[in-house]
Coordinates of C-alpha atoms in Angstrom, one line a residue:
Chain A
M48 CA 93.4 58.5 130.1
A49 CA 94.8 60.9 128.0
V50 CA 92.0 59.9 125.5
V51 CA 89.3 61.9 127.4
V52 CA 91.7 64.9 126.1
S53 CA 90.9 67.3 123.3
S54 CA 92.4 67.2 120.4
P55 CA 94.1 71.4 119.5
A56 CA 93.1 71.3 116.5
T57 CA 90.8 74.3 116.3
T58 CA 87.5 73.9 115.7
R59 CA 86.2 75.9 113.2
G60 CA 84.0 79.2 114.2
T61 CA 85.3 79.1 117.9
W62 CA 87.4 81.5 119.1
M63 CA 89.1 79.0 121.2
T64 CA 89.5 75.3 121.6
H65 CA 88.2 73.1 124.1
T66 CA 89.9 72.1 127.1
V67 CA 89.7 70.4 130.6
L68 CA 92.3 72.9 132.4
P69 CA 90.6 75.6 134.6
G70 CA 91.3 79.4 134.3
F71 CA 91.6 80.6 131.3
G72 CA 89.0 83.2 132.1
L73 CA 91.3 84.6 135.0
T74 CA 94.2 84.6 134.0
M75 CA 93.3 86.1 131.0
G76 CA 91.2 88.9 132.7
F77 CA 94.3 89.4 134.7
T78 CA 96.4 89.6 131.9
L79 CA 94.5 91.8 129.9
V80 CA 93.8 94.1 132.6
Y81 CA 97.0 94.9 133.9
L82 CA 98.7 94.8 130.8
S83 CA 96.0 97.5 130.1
L84 CA 96.6 99.1 132.8
I85 CA 100.5 99.9 132.9
V86 CA 101.3 99.9 129.5
L87 CA 98.5 99.8 126.9
L88 CA 97.0 103.1 128.3
P89 CA 99.8 105.6 129.3
L90 CA 101.0 104.6 125.9
A91 CA 98.3 105.5 124.3
A92 CA 98.4 108.9 126.6
L93 CA 101.9 109.6 125.1
V94 CA 100.5 109.7 121.4
I95 CA 97.0 111.3 122.7
R96 CA 99.0 113.9 123.9
A97 CA 101.6 114.5 121.2
S98 CA 98.3 114.5 118.3
G99 CA 97.1 117.3 121.2
L100 CA 99.8 119.3 119.2
G101 CA 98.2 118.7 115.4
W102 CA 100.2 118.0 112.5
D103 CA 102.3 120.6 111.9
Q104 CA 103.1 121.9 114.8
F105 CA 104.6 118.3 115.7
V106 CA 105.9 118.5 113.1
E107 CA 108.5 122.1 113.9
V108 CA 108.9 120.2 116.8
V109 CA 110.5 117.0 115.9
T110 CA 112.1 118.8 112.9
A111 CA 114.1 121.3 115.1
P112 CA 117.1 122.0 114.7
R113 CA 118.4 121.0 118.2
A114 CA 116.0 117.8 117.7
L115 CA 117.7 116.8 115.0
A116 CA 121.6 116.6 116.0
A117 CA 120.1 114.7 118.7
Y118 CA 118.5 112.1 116.3
R119 CA 121.8 112.4 114.4
L120 CA 124.2 111.9 117.7
S121 CA 121.3 109.2 118.7
F122 CA 121.6 106.8 115.6
G123 CA 125.0 107.7 114.7
A124 CA 126.5 106.5 117.4
A125 CA 124.0 103.7 118.4
F126 CA 124.8 102.6 114.5
I127 CA 128.9 102.8 115.6
A128 CA 128.3 100.9 118.6
A129 CA 126.5 98.1 117.6
S130 CA 129.2 98.0 114.7
V131 CA 131.0 97.8 117.2
N132 CA 129.8 95.0 119.0
I133 CA 129.0 92.8 115.9
V134 CA 132.5 92.1 114.7
F135 CA 133.7 92.1 118.7
G136 CA 130.4 89.7 119.3
V137 CA 130.7 87.9 116.9
L138 CA 134.6 87.6 117.7
V139 CA 133.4 86.4 121.8
A140 CA 130.9 84.0 120.8
W141 CA 133.2 82.4 118.4
V142 CA 136.0 82.2 121.0
L143 CA 133.2 81.3 123.9
V144 CA 131.7 78.4 121.8
R145 CA 134.8 76.9 119.9
Y146 CA 137.9 77.4 122.4
R147 CA 138.5 76.1 125.8
F148 CA 140.6 78.1 128.1
P149 CA 140.8 78.5 132.2
F150 CA 138.2 80.5 133.6
K151 CA 135.8 79.8 130.1
R152 CA 132.8 79.8 132.2
L153 CA 132.7 83.0 134.3
V154 CA 134.4 84.8 130.6
D155 CA 130.7 83.7 129.1
G156 CA 128.7 84.8 132.7
L157 CA 130.8 88.0 133.0
V158 CA 129.2 88.8 129.2
D159 CA 125.6 89.6 130.9
L160 CA 127.0 92.3 133.3
P161 CA 125.5 94.4 131.1
F162 CA 122.6 93.7 131.5
A163 CA 123.2 93.4 135.8
L164 CA 124.7 96.4 135.8
P165 CA 122.5 99.5 136.6
T166 CA 123.2 102.1 133.8
A167 CA 124.1 105.1 136.4
V168 CA 126.6 102.8 137.7
A169 CA 128.0 102.0 134.6
G170 CA 127.9 105.7 133.6
I171 CA 129.9 107.1 136.6
A172 CA 132.6 104.3 136.1
L173 CA 133.2 104.5 132.6
A174 CA 132.7 108.6 132.6
T175 CA 135.8 107.9 135.5
L176 CA 138.0 105.7 133.8
F177 CA 137.9 108.2 130.6
S178 CA 138.3 111.1 131.8
K179 CA 141.3 113.0 131.9
N180 CA 142.8 111.3 135.3
G181 CA 141.3 107.8 134.7
W182 CA 142.8 104.4 134.1
I183 CA 142.6 104.9 130.2
G184 CA 141.6 108.8 129.4
R185 CA 145.0 109.2 131.4
L186 CA 146.7 106.3 127.6
V187 CA 144.3 108.1 125.7
E188 CA 144.3 111.0 125.9
P189 CA 148.0 112.3 125.3
L190 CA 147.0 110.8 122.3
G191 CA 144.7 113.2 120.7
F192 CA 141.5 110.9 122.0
K193 CA 139.1 112.9 124.2
V194 CA 136.5 110.4 125.1
A195 CA 134.8 111.3 128.5
F196 CA 132.5 114.2 127.5
T197 CA 132.7 114.4 123.7
P198 CA 130.6 112.2 121.2
F199 CA 132.9 110.0 121.7
G200 CA 132.4 109.1 125.2
V201 CA 128.7 107.9 124.0
V202 CA 129.6 105.7 121.6
I203 CA 132.1 104.4 124.5
A204 CA 128.8 104.0 126.6
L205 CA 127.0 102.2 124.1
V206 CA 129.5 99.9 122.9
F207 CA 129.0 98.7 126.8
I208 CA 125.7 98.4 126.9
G209 CA 125.1 96.7 123.1
L210 CA 127.9 94.2 123.7
P211 CA 125.7 91.2 125.2
F212 CA 122.8 91.4 122.0
V213 CA 125.5 90.0 119.3
V214 CA 126.8 87.1 121.1
R215 CA 123.9 86.0 123.1
T216 CA 121.9 86.0 119.8
V217 CA 125.1 84.8 117.9
Q218 CA 126.1 81.7 120.4
P219 CA 123.3 79.6 120.3
V220 CA 123.5 79.8 116.5
L221 CA 127.4 78.9 116.8
Q222 CA 126.4 75.3 118.7
D223 CA 123.9 74.3 116.0
L224 CA 126.9 74.7 113.2
D225 CA 126.7 71.3 111.9
K226 CA 130.7 70.3 111.6
E227 CA 130.3 68.0 109.2
V228 CA 129.6 70.6 106.6
E229 CA 133.2 72.3 107.7
E230 CA 135.1 69.1 107.8
A231 CA 133.3 68.6 103.6
A232 CA 134.4 71.9 103.0
A233 CA 138.3 71.3 104.3
S234 CA 138.5 67.8 102.8
L235 CA 137.2 69.4 99.1
G236 CA 140.3 72.0 100.0
A237 CA 138.7 74.8 101.4
D238 CA 141.5 76.5 104.5
R239 CA 140.1 77.5 107.3
F240 CA 139.2 81.3 106.1
Q241 CA 137.0 80.0 103.2
T242 CA 136.0 78.1 105.2
F243 CA 134.5 80.6 107.5
R244 CA 133.4 83.0 104.5
H245 CA 131.2 80.8 102.6
I246 CA 130.0 78.2 105.1
I247 CA 130.4 80.2 108.8
L248 CA 130.3 83.7 107.6
P249 CA 126.7 83.0 105.9
S250 CA 125.0 80.7 108.9
I251 CA 125.5 83.1 111.8
L252 CA 124.9 86.3 109.1
P253 CA 120.9 86.6 110.4
A254 CA 121.7 86.2 114.4
A255 CA 124.6 88.4 113.9
V256 CA 122.3 90.9 112.2
T257 CA 119.6 90.2 115.0
G258 CA 122.0 91.2 117.0
F259 CA 122.7 94.2 116.2
A260 CA 119.3 95.5 115.7
L261 CA 118.6 94.3 119.0
A262 CA 121.9 96.5 120.5
F263 CA 121.1 99.4 118.0
A264 CA 117.6 99.5 119.4
R265 CA 118.8 99.8 123.2
A266 CA 120.8 101.8 121.9
I267 CA 119.2 104.8 120.8
G268 CA 116.8 105.4 124.2
E269 CA 119.7 104.5 126.5
Y270 CA 120.3 107.6 129.3
G271 CA 121.1 106.3 132.7
S272 CA 125.2 104.9 131.2
V273 CA 125.4 107.9 128.4
I274 CA 124.5 111.6 130.2
F275 CA 127.9 111.1 132.5
I276 CA 130.1 110.6 129.9
A277 CA 128.5 112.7 127.6
G278 CA 129.3 116.5 127.2
N279 CA 125.0 117.2 127.5
L280 CA 126.0 119.8 125.1
P281 CA 123.0 121.2 122.9
M282 CA 123.8 120.7 119.2
K283 CA 126.5 118.9 119.3
S284 CA 126.8 116.4 122.9
E285 CA 122.7 115.5 123.5
I286 CA 121.2 112.9 123.4
V287 CA 117.4 112.6 122.2
P288 CA 116.2 111.1 126.1
L289 CA 118.1 113.9 127.6
L290 CA 116.7 116.3 125.0
I291 CA 112.6 114.9 126.6
I292 CA 113.7 115.2 130.2
I293 CA 114.9 118.6 129.4
K294 CA 112.1 119.6 128.1
L295 CA 109.7 117.9 131.0
E296 CA 111.8 120.1 133.0
Q297 CA 110.8 122.9 131.0
F298 CA 107.0 122.8 131.6
D299 CA 106.9 121.8 127.8
Y300 CA 105.1 118.4 128.3
R301 CA 103.6 119.1 124.3
G302 CA 107.4 119.5 123.8
A303 CA 108.5 116.3 125.2
A304 CA 105.4 114.0 123.9
A305 CA 106.3 114.1 120.7
I306 CA 108.9 114.1 120.3
G307 CA 108.7 111.0 122.6
A308 CA 106.6 109.7 120.5
A309 CA 108.6 110.1 117.3
M310 CA 111.3 108.0 119.0
L311 CA 108.2 105.5 120.0
A312 CA 107.3 105.1 116.5
A313 CA 111.8 105.2 115.6
S314 CA 111.4 101.7 118.6
F315 CA 107.9 99.8 116.8
V316 CA 109.9 100.6 113.2
L317 CA 112.9 98.8 114.6
L318 CA 110.8 95.7 116.6
L319 CA 108.9 94.9 113.2
V320 CA 112.7 94.8 111.5
I321 CA 114.3 93.0 114.8
N322 CA 110.7 90.4 114.5
L323 CA 111.7 89.9 110.7
L324 CA 115.3 89.5 111.2
Q325 CA 114.2 86.5 113.9
R326 CA 112.0 84.5 111.7
W327 CA 114.9 84.9 108.6
S328 CA 117.3 84.0 110.9
R329 CA 115.3 81.2 112.3
R330 CA 114.1 79.7 108.7
R331 CA 118.2 79.5 108.0
M332 CA 118.3 77.2 111.3
G333 CA 115.7 75.3 110.4
G334 CA 116.7 74.6 107.0
A335 CA 118.8 73.1 107.8
Chain B
M15 CA 160.1 56.6 99.1
I16 CA 159.6 60.5 98.6
A17 CA 155.9 59.8 98.2
K18 CA 156.1 57.4 101.5
N19 CA 157.6 60.8 103.7
S20 CA 155.1 63.2 102.7
G21 CA 152.3 60.7 103.6
E22 CA 153.8 60.5 106.8
E23 CA 154.5 64.0 107.3
I24 CA 150.4 64.9 106.9
F25 CA 150.0 61.7 109.1
R26 CA 152.5 63.4 111.0
T27 CA 151.2 66.9 111.8
K28 CA 147.2 65.8 112.7
I29 CA 146.0 68.5 111.5
N30 CA 142.7 69.5 112.6
P31 CA 141.0 71.0 110.0
I32 CA 138.0 72.0 111.8
T33 CA 139.7 74.4 113.4
E34 CA 142.0 77.1 113.5
G35 CA 146.0 76.9 114.8
R36 CA 147.6 77.0 117.7
A37 CA 148.9 80.7 117.3
M38 CA 145.6 82.1 115.9
R39 CA 143.5 80.7 118.4
I40 CA 145.8 82.3 121.4
G41 CA 145.4 84.9 119.4
L42 CA 141.2 85.6 119.0
I43 CA 141.2 84.6 122.7
T44 CA 142.9 87.0 124.0
A45 CA 141.3 89.7 121.7
S46 CA 138.3 88.6 122.8
L47 CA 139.3 89.2 126.7
A48 CA 141.2 91.6 125.9
Y49 CA 137.7 93.4 124.3
M50 CA 136.1 92.5 127.6
L51 CA 138.0 93.5 130.2
L52 CA 138.2 97.4 128.8
F53 CA 134.3 97.3 128.8
L54 CA 133.2 95.1 131.5
V55 CA 136.0 94.5 134.3
L56 CA 137.4 97.5 133.9
P57 CA 134.2 100.0 135.0
V58 CA 133.2 97.3 137.8
V59 CA 137.0 97.4 139.4
T60 CA 136.9 101.4 139.0
V61 CA 133.8 100.9 141.2
F62 CA 134.9 99.4 144.0
V63 CA 138.7 100.7 143.5
E64 CA 136.5 104.4 143.8
A65 CA 134.4 103.6 146.7
L66 CA 137.8 102.4 148.9
G67 CA 140.0 104.6 147.7
K68 CA 139.5 107.2 151.1
G69 CA 139.4 104.1 152.8
V70 CA 137.0 101.4 154.7
G71 CA 135.9 104.5 157.3
T72 CA 134.7 107.1 154.2
Y73 CA 132.6 103.8 152.9
F74 CA 130.6 103.1 155.6
E75 CA 130.3 107.1 156.3
A76 CA 129.0 107.5 152.9
I77 CA 126.7 104.3 153.8
K78 CA 125.6 105.1 156.8
D79 CA 124.4 108.7 155.6
P80 CA 120.2 109.2 156.6
A81 CA 119.9 110.0 153.2
A82 CA 122.0 107.3 151.7
L83 CA 119.7 105.0 153.8
S84 CA 116.4 106.0 153.0
A85 CA 117.1 105.9 149.7
I86 CA 118.3 102.3 150.3
K87 CA 114.5 102.1 151.8
L88 CA 112.9 103.8 149.3
T89 CA 115.0 101.0 146.3
L90 CA 114.0 98.0 148.8
L91 CA 110.6 98.9 149.1
T92 CA 109.9 99.6 145.5
A93 CA 111.1 96.1 144.5
A94 CA 108.6 95.2 147.3
I95 CA 106.2 96.1 145.2
A96 CA 106.8 95.6 141.3
V97 CA 109.0 92.6 141.3
P98 CA 105.7 90.4 143.2
L99 CA 103.2 92.1 141.3
N100 CA 105.3 91.2 137.8
M101 CA 105.7 87.8 138.8
I102 CA 101.9 87.3 139.7
F103 CA 101.1 88.5 136.1
G104 CA 104.0 86.5 134.6
V105 CA 102.6 83.6 136.0
A106 CA 99.3 84.7 134.7
A107 CA 100.3 86.0 131.4
S108 CA 102.1 82.4 130.7
W109 CA 99.0 80.2 132.2
A110 CA 96.8 82.1 129.5
I111 CA 99.5 81.4 126.6
A112 CA 101.0 78.0 127.2
K113 CA 98.4 76.2 128.5
F114 CA 95.3 77.4 126.2
D115 CA 95.0 78.1 122.4
F116 CA 93.3 81.6 121.2
R117 CA 93.3 83.9 118.7
G118 CA 96.2 86.4 118.9
K119 CA 98.6 84.4 121.1
S120 CA 101.9 86.1 119.3
V121 CA 100.6 89.4 119.1
L122 CA 99.3 89.4 123.0
I123 CA 103.0 88.1 123.6
T124 CA 105.1 91.4 121.2
L125 CA 102.5 93.2 123.9
I126 CA 104.2 92.0 126.8
D127 CA 107.1 91.9 125.3
L128 CA 106.6 96.2 124.5
P129 CA 108.3 97.7 127.6
F130 CA 111.6 96.5 126.6
S131 CA 111.7 98.0 123.1
V132 CA 110.8 101.8 125.0
S133 CA 113.2 104.0 126.2
P134 CA 113.5 104.4 129.7
V135 CA 113.3 108.0 129.3
I136 CA 110.0 107.4 127.5
S137 CA 108.8 105.2 130.3
G138 CA 108.7 107.3 132.6
L139 CA 107.4 110.1 130.8
I140 CA 103.8 108.1 130.0
Y141 CA 103.4 108.5 133.7
V142 CA 104.2 111.8 134.1
L143 CA 101.9 112.8 131.1
L144 CA 99.3 110.7 132.5
F145 CA 99.3 111.7 136.4
G146 CA 101.7 115.3 136.2
A147 CA 100.2 118.2 137.0
Q148 CA 99.3 119.3 133.1
G149 CA 98.8 115.5 132.6
F150 CA 95.2 114.5 131.8
F151 CA 94.3 113.1 135.9
G152 CA 96.4 116.2 136.9
S153 CA 93.6 118.1 138.3
W154 CA 91.9 115.9 139.7
L155 CA 94.6 114.5 141.7
A156 CA 95.6 118.0 143.1
E157 CA 91.5 118.0 143.8
H158 CA 92.0 115.0 145.8
D159 CA 95.0 115.8 147.3
V160 CA 96.9 112.4 146.2
Q161 CA 100.1 112.7 144.5
I162 CA 102.0 110.1 142.1
V163 CA 104.3 112.2 140.1
F164 CA 107.5 112.9 141.8
A165 CA 106.5 110.5 144.4
V166 CA 107.0 107.2 145.4
P167 CA 103.3 105.9 143.6
G168 CA 105.4 106.7 140.0
I169 CA 108.1 106.0 141.4
V170 CA 106.6 102.1 141.8
L171 CA 104.5 102.6 138.7
A172 CA 107.8 103.5 136.3
T173 CA 109.5 100.3 138.0
I174 CA 106.4 98.2 137.0
F175 CA 106.9 98.9 134.2
V176 CA 110.5 98.9 132.8
T177 CA 110.8 95.3 134.1
F178 CA 106.7 94.1 133.0
P179 CA 108.1 91.6 130.6
F180 CA 110.5 90.1 133.7
V181 CA 109.3 86.9 134.5
A182 CA 106.4 86.2 132.0
R183 CA 108.7 86.2 129.1
E184 CA 111.2 83.4 131.3
L185 CA 107.7 81.3 131.9
I186 CA 105.2 81.6 129.0
P187 CA 108.6 79.5 126.2
L188 CA 109.1 77.0 129.7
M189 CA 105.5 76.5 130.0
Q190 CA 104.5 75.7 126.2
E191 CA 107.4 73.3 125.8
Q192 CA 106.2 71.2 129.1
G193 CA 103.1 71.1 127.7
T194 CA 99.5 70.1 129.2
E195 CA 99.4 66.8 129.9
E196 CA 100.7 67.0 133.9
E197 CA 97.6 69.2 134.2
E198 CA 95.6 67.2 132.4
A199 CA 96.8 63.8 134.0
A200 CA 95.7 66.0 137.8
R201 CA 92.8 66.9 136.8
S202 CA 91.6 63.7 135.5
L203 CA 92.5 62.2 139.0
G204 CA 90.0 65.0 140.7
A205 CA 92.7 67.7 141.2
G206 CA 90.7 71.1 141.4
G207 CA 92.0 73.6 138.7
W208 CA 94.5 75.9 142.4
Q209 CA 95.5 72.2 142.8
T210 CA 96.5 71.9 140.0
F211 CA 98.5 74.7 139.9
W212 CA 100.4 73.9 143.6
R213 CA 100.8 70.6 143.0
V214 CA 102.0 70.2 139.4
T215 CA 102.3 73.8 137.4
L216 CA 104.8 75.8 140.2
P217 CA 106.8 72.7 141.2
N218 CA 108.0 72.4 137.2
I219 CA 108.4 76.6 137.2
R220 CA 110.2 77.2 140.0
W221 CA 113.5 77.4 138.4
G222 CA 112.5 79.1 135.7
L223 CA 110.1 81.1 137.8
L224 CA 113.3 82.1 140.3
Y225 CA 115.3 83.1 137.4
G226 CA 112.4 85.7 136.2
V227 CA 112.3 87.2 139.6
L228 CA 115.8 87.7 139.7
L229 CA 116.5 89.3 136.7
C230 CA 112.7 91.5 137.7
N231 CA 114.7 92.2 140.9
A232 CA 118.3 93.3 139.6
R233 CA 116.5 95.9 136.9
A234 CA 113.9 96.9 139.9
M235 CA 117.0 97.7 141.8
G236 CA 119.3 99.6 139.4
E237 CA 116.1 101.2 137.0
F238 CA 117.9 104.9 136.6
G239 CA 115.9 106.5 133.2
A240 CA 112.4 105.7 134.0
V241 CA 112.4 106.2 138.0
S242 CA 114.5 110.0 137.5
V243 CA 111.5 111.6 135.5
V244 CA 109.2 110.8 137.5
S245 CA 110.9 111.1 140.7
G246 CA 111.8 114.7 141.3
K247 CA 114.7 113.7 143.2
I248 CA 113.5 115.4 146.6
R249 CA 116.3 114.1 149.0
G250 CA 115.4 111.9 151.6
L251 CA 111.5 111.1 150.3
T252 CA 111.7 110.2 146.5
N253 CA 115.7 109.1 146.5
T254 CA 116.7 105.7 145.0
M255 CA 119.4 104.4 145.1
P256 CA 120.6 104.6 141.4
L257 CA 119.4 108.5 141.7
H258 CA 121.0 108.8 144.8
V259 CA 124.4 108.3 142.7
E260 CA 123.6 110.7 140.4
I261 CA 123.2 113.5 142.7
L262 CA 126.4 113.0 145.0
Y263 CA 128.5 112.3 142.0
N264 CA 126.9 116.0 140.9
E265 CA 127.8 117.3 143.9
Y266 CA 131.8 116.1 143.3
N267 CA 131.5 114.0 146.3
I268 CA 133.0 111.2 143.7
V269 CA 134.0 108.9 146.7
A270 CA 130.3 108.3 148.5
A271 CA 129.1 108.5 144.8
F272 CA 130.8 105.0 144.1
A273 CA 130.3 103.8 147.6
V274 CA 126.3 103.8 147.2
A275 CA 127.2 102.6 143.6
S276 CA 129.1 99.7 145.0
L277 CA 126.0 98.2 146.8
L278 CA 124.5 98.0 143.3
A279 CA 127.4 96.8 141.6
F280 CA 127.1 94.0 144.5
L281 CA 123.7 93.1 143.6
A282 CA 124.9 92.9 139.9
L283 CA 127.3 90.4 140.9
V284 CA 125.6 88.1 143.4
T285 CA 122.8 88.6 140.3
L286 CA 125.1 87.2 137.8
V287 CA 126.6 84.1 139.9
A288 CA 123.3 83.3 141.1
K289 CA 121.5 83.4 137.6
G290 CA 125.1 81.3 136.1
L291 CA 124.0 78.7 139.4
L292 CA 120.5 78.5 137.9
E293 CA 122.1 77.6 134.1
W294 CA 123.8 75.0 135.8
A295 CA 121.9 73.6 138.1
Y296 CA 118.6 73.4 136.3
G297 CA 119.5 74.4 132.6
H298 CA 117.2 71.9 131.6
E299 CA 114.2 73.3 134.2
L300 CA 114.7 76.8 132.6
G301 CA 113.3 76.7 128.9
G302 CA 114.0 78.5 125.7
S303 CA 117.9 78.4 124.7
R304 CA 118.7 78.1 128.7
T305 CA 119.1 74.8 128.3

């Protein structure tokens, strides 16, 4: 019966292959219309609005001292948070894949909490935890670590929201890792650390870096979990998304659009980097 | 004799060459559990402790407050519009992408994923720039007395944007794995297009669809940044639950803020449990890396 089905090979010159299945026009048409209306046209509006400023003015707005301070904080805190998460993310993924301990399934499910918990809820909870009277703030503030309402608070919030990314990208790679290579290394006299350093680490590195990039990309745009714990002082603890909102509240639509467009460009560059990293990661795995 | 002894010793200690020593294992497990306790468990516990800190009476009073109730209603309404629309889109897009071959497929998949790469604040900003008073359609909308920004339609639009890829990104890899053979068999046996979809495709993708809808709904009800930009935060009118949490918190009404937040945290926990159950029971039917 399958003989009647056309082969999937693309015939040269045609846009798509022939198939007996219906509905391509309907579903593709709906997909393209919906995608254009909801995503593409509104994003284009942002770019058009920003370009209405003219190049010189655009540069002036996006390189204003207050904007530069906001980029430094957003990108800097995102980098530190993603760095923390690449270390602990690999550790958590390792423990979840390699060891057995009670309530492992529960712990594994909990990793996704930052994806499921609304950012505003995470924000007020973290602010309360790390404030002067909070469970953790009470412990660390006498030691001289002021977390809430400082740039350090921004890092804490970004560590929270970035946590699942590294774990979830490294976990499947660790699961597929060929244990025979480790046995070979051990039988040739390598100790556990050498095996990790020379065998395991190179295999999981592409995935870990991809997770880092995903966490970083998410962190630079994050708003809800950050604003409650950051002090939101201009030049000091003001993240870029907040600066955009402040510009909007002052009816400076063009300024908001300009900084929004700059951030959008940064996100697209990161998206490209992530795609390249994923290709690298897949090639590593495919080669094994 | 000596040689025999040392040989025996190696045999007896049974060192597994591809795992760590017991102390190392316990140390690593403790370190990662401590990390998760600090950053994941404590925040959630805080929400419920603060919410119930002044007793159950105060808790329910905060939830029964008219402004809180209207925020709950608006959140439910927004999700009830955004989730089905994105569900229909997800099914349509994955049908077109997974069942047919055409050029530019990977570009289309990238474009569908685009909203995940955009900051929530920018997701709201784009609709303000389109429909706000100074926006492209602002004066036309004002003339016709239609309000989108700072009103419910804007909230719904921003929510649709941020939850746009959820269902599609679950279904595309799943339907690609399943291929087209079953549908083609149904067609050659005389089934119509819709019949094929309802009787063959839908039963095959139902758990993946539910999985995507679950995640889509959690984000739709919890979205803060994008909605915050387009809402205008008018109490009782354009306040969703997360926005209401912010207002209460900024008014130092901490117990009420955490009471409303606890409902959202509960939703998050239910979502995680349901997601875990789906992965456990139907992992092989979810596709992608969820097997």
